[in-house]
Every structure is written in C-alpha cells, then in structure tokens.
Short mmCIF file of C-alpha atoms in Angstrom, two decimals:
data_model
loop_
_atom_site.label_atom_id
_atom_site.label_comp_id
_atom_site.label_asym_id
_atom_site.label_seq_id
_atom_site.Cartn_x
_atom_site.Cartn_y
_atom_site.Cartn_z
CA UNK A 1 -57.36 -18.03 62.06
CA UNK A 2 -53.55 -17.60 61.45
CA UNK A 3 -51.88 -15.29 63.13
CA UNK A 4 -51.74 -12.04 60.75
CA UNK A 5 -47.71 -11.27 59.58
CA UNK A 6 -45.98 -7.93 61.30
CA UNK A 7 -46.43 -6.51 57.42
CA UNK A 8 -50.13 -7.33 57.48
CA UNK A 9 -50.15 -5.99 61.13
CA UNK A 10 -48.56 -2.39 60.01
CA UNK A 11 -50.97 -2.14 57.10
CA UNK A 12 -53.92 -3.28 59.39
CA UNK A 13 -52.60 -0.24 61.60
CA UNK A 14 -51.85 2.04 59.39
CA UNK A 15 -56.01 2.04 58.10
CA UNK A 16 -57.27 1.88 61.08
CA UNK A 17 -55.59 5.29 61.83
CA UNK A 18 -55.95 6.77 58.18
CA UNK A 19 -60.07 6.07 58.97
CA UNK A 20 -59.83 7.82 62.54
CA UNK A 21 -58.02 10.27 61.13
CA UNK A 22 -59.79 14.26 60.36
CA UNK A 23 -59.11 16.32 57.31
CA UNK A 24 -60.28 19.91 56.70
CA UNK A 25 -61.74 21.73 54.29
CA UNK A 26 -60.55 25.15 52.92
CA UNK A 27 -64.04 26.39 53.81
CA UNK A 28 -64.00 23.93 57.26
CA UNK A 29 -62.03 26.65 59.42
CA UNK A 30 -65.21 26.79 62.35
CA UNK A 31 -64.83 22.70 62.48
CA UNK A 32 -61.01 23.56 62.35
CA UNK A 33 -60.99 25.22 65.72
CA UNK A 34 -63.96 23.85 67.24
CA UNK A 35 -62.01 20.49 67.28
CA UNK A 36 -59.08 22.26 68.69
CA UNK A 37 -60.94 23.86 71.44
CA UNK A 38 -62.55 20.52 72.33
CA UNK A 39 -58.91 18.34 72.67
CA UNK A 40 -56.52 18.70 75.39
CA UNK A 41 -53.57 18.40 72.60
CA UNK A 42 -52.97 18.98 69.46
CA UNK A 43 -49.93 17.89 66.85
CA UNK A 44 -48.22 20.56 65.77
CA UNK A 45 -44.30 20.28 64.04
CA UNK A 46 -41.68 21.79 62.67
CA UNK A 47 -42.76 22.37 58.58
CA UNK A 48 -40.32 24.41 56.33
CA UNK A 49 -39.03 26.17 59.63
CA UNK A 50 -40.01 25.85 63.11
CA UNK A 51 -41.94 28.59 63.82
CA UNK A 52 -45.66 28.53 62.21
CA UNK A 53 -49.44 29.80 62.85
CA UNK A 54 -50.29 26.35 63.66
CA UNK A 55 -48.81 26.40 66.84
CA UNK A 56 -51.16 29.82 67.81
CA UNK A 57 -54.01 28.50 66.38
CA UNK A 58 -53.70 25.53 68.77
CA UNK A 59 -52.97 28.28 71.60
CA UNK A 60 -55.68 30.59 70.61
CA UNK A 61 -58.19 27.61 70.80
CA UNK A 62 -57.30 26.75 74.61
CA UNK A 63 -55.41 23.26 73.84
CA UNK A 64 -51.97 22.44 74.17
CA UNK A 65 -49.58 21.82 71.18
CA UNK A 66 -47.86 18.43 71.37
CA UNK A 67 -45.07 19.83 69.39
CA UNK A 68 -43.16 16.80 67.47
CA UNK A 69 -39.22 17.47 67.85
CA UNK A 70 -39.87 20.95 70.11
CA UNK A 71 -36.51 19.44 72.43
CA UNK A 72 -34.81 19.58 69.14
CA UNK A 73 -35.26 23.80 68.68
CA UNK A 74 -32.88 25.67 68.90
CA UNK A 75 -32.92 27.97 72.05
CA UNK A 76 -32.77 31.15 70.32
CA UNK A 77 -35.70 30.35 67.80
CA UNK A 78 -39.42 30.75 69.46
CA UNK A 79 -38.31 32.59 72.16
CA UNK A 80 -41.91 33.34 72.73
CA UNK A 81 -42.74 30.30 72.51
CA UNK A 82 -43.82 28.67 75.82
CA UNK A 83 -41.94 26.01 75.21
CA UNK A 84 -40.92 24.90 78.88
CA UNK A 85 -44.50 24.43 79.92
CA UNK A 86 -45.66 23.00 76.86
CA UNK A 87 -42.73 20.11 76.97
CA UNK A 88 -44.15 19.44 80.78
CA UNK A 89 -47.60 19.25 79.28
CA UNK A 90 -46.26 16.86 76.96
CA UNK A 91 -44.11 14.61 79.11
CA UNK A 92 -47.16 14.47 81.66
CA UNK A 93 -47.63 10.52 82.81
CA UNK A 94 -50.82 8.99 80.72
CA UNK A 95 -49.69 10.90 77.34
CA UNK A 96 -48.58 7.95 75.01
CA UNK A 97 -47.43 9.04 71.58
CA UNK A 98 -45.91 7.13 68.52
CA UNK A 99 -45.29 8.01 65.10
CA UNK A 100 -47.15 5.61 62.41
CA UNK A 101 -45.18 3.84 59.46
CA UNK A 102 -45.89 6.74 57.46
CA UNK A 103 -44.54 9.40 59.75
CA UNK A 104 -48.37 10.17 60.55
CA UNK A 105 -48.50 11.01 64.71
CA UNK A 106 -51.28 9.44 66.96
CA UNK A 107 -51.68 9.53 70.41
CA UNK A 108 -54.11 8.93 73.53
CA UNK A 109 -54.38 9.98 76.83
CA UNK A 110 -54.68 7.05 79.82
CA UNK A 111 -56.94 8.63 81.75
CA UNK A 112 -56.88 6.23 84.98
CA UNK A 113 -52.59 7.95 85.48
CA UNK A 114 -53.37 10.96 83.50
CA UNK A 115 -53.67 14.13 86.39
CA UNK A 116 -56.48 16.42 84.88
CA UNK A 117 -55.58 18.84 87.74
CA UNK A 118 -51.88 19.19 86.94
CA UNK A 119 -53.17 19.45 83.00
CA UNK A 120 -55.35 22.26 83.89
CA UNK A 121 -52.95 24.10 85.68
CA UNK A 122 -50.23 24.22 83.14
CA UNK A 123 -52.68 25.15 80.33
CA UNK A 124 -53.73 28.41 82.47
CA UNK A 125 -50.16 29.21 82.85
CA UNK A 126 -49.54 28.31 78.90
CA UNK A 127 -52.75 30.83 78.40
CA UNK A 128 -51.44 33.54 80.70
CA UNK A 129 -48.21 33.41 78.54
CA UNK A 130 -49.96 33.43 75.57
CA UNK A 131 -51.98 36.61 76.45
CA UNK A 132 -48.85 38.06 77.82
CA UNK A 133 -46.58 36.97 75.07
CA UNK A 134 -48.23 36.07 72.27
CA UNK A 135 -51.19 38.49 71.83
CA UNK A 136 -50.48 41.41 68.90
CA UNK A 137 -50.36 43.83 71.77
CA UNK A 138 -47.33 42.22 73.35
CA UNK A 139 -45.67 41.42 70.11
CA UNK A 140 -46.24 45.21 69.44
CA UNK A 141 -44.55 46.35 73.23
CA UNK A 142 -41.85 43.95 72.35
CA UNK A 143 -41.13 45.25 68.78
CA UNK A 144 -41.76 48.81 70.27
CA UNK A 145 -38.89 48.21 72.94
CA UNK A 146 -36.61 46.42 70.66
CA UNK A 147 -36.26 49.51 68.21
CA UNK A 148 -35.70 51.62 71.55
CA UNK A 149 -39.43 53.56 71.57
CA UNK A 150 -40.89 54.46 75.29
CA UNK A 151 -43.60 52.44 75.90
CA UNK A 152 -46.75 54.51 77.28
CA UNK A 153 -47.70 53.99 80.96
CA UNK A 154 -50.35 51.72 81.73
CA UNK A 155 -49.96 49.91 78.28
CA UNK A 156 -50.35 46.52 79.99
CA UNK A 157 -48.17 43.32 80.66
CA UNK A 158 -44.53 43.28 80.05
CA UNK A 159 -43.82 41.61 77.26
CA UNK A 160 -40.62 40.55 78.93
CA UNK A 161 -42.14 39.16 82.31
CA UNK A 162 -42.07 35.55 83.44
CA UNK A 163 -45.14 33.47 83.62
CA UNK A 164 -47.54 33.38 86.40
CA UNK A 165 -46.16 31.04 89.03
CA UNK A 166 -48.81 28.32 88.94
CA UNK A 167 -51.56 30.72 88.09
CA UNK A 168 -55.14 30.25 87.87
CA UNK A 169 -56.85 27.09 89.45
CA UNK A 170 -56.86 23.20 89.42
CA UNK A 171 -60.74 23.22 87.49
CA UNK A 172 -62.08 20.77 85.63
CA UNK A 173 -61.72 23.45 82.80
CA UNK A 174 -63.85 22.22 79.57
CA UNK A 175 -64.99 19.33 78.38
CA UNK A 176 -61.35 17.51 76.38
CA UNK A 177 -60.96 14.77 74.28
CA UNK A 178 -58.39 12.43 74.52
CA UNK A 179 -55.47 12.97 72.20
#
C-alpha cells in the first residue's frame, strides 16, 4: 500500500485519539472521579484564569494534575498551589506528553523508565499539602490570619508550613493507569 501523506497521517491521529478519548455526562460526576482516582495524572489547564476546581478535583481524587503551561504562572497566583512538586511529578523520566493538531493533550507513561517509587512519594507529599493547604479548614486559618483574628490553640496544621520533607512511604499506592 502507499505510504499514507503527513495530512492523512494527522487526521489518522487525530481519530484515533478523538475515539480513546472520555467525555462526561452532567449526571456522570461518580465516573468523573472514579477515573481520576484510578490515573496517576490528569490534564488540567489554565481556562478563563489559572486558578480553577479542576485542579482540586484532580487533588481530592489522589492523582496528580499534569497542569498544561503551570511554568508559565505567575508566582504570585496559586500560591497554594503545590506547584513545585507537581512540576517534578510532571517532568518525571517515562512521562511523554504532546499536544494533538487540535490543541487536544494526550499522554502515556513508559513504564520500563517510569520510577513508581519516586511517583508515590511525591503524590503523598502533594496529598499532605493538599490536606494542609488546600482543605476548607486551612483556607479558613489562612483567611482567619490574613484579616489579623487569633487562631484557637490546637486548631491544627499551619496553613503557612512547608511540606513534609519526603513524607509518607515509597508503596505501591493504588492501582494507576497510564496517562
């Protein structure tokens, strides 16, 4: 057969992702999150301004966001955000992303150079964050000190603390699918 033309190629591409591809539902949400939970990424980008629920909703379901353009951010927007450790997450050897003809994301994770244990270990210290960041209660403390309040004692994590210095362990953690 001839060889197919770089046009015919993209097109060829472009369907084969558009068929792999998964849409949701307004009334899909469990199937939403469930797929989160089960992936060790997720795409997540900057939409009408950086900062959306889409990036917590990937945190909340234990994967990481692969966040298209996060080096781009300015450094006082998200200051929440965990955005160190989720950039080393990203950049992690075995994580191959590209961007479709469409502008569509896709990407896959080469297991045989891809180190589960290092994975594992940054996404408990993106959790810890999270928790200690991220949850209402430290958004609360933070909002609480901003506007000058006293904070009661024993009202938990600082909202201003660093993350855990490689907290938690190197487990296999659940079961992932590739990106």
């Amino acid at each position: 057969t001839p060889e197919a033309s770089p046009e015919d190629a993209a097109a060829a591409a472009a369907a084969e992702l558009e068929a792999a591809a998964v849409w949701y539902g307004p009334l899909e949400e469990p199937q939403y999150f469930d797929d989160y939970s089960r992936s060790y990424f997720a795409f997540t980008r900057r939409k009408a301004g950086w900062d959306c629920m889409r990036h917590y909703e990937i945190l909340a379901a234990g994967a990481v966001p692969y966040f298209m353009g996060l080096e781009d951010c300015p450094e006082r927007t998200m200051t929440s955000f965990p955005r160190r450790l989720v950039l080393q997450a990203m950049r992690m050897p075995g994580v191959e992303v590209r961007v479709d003809s469409t502008g569509l994301p896709w990407g896959r994770i080469d297991h045989r150079v891809f180190d589960h244990a290092l994975y594992f270990r940054i996404l408990r210290r993106i959790q810890l964050w999270t928790v200690r960041h991220l949850s209402t209660g430290a958004m609360a403390r933070r909002l609480l000190c901003t506007m000058g309040f006293p904070l009661p004692r024993g009202g938990g994590g600082s909202a201003a603390s660093p993350p855990e210095s490689e907290a938690g362990s190197a487990d296999s953690g659940p079961s992932r699918r590739a990106a």
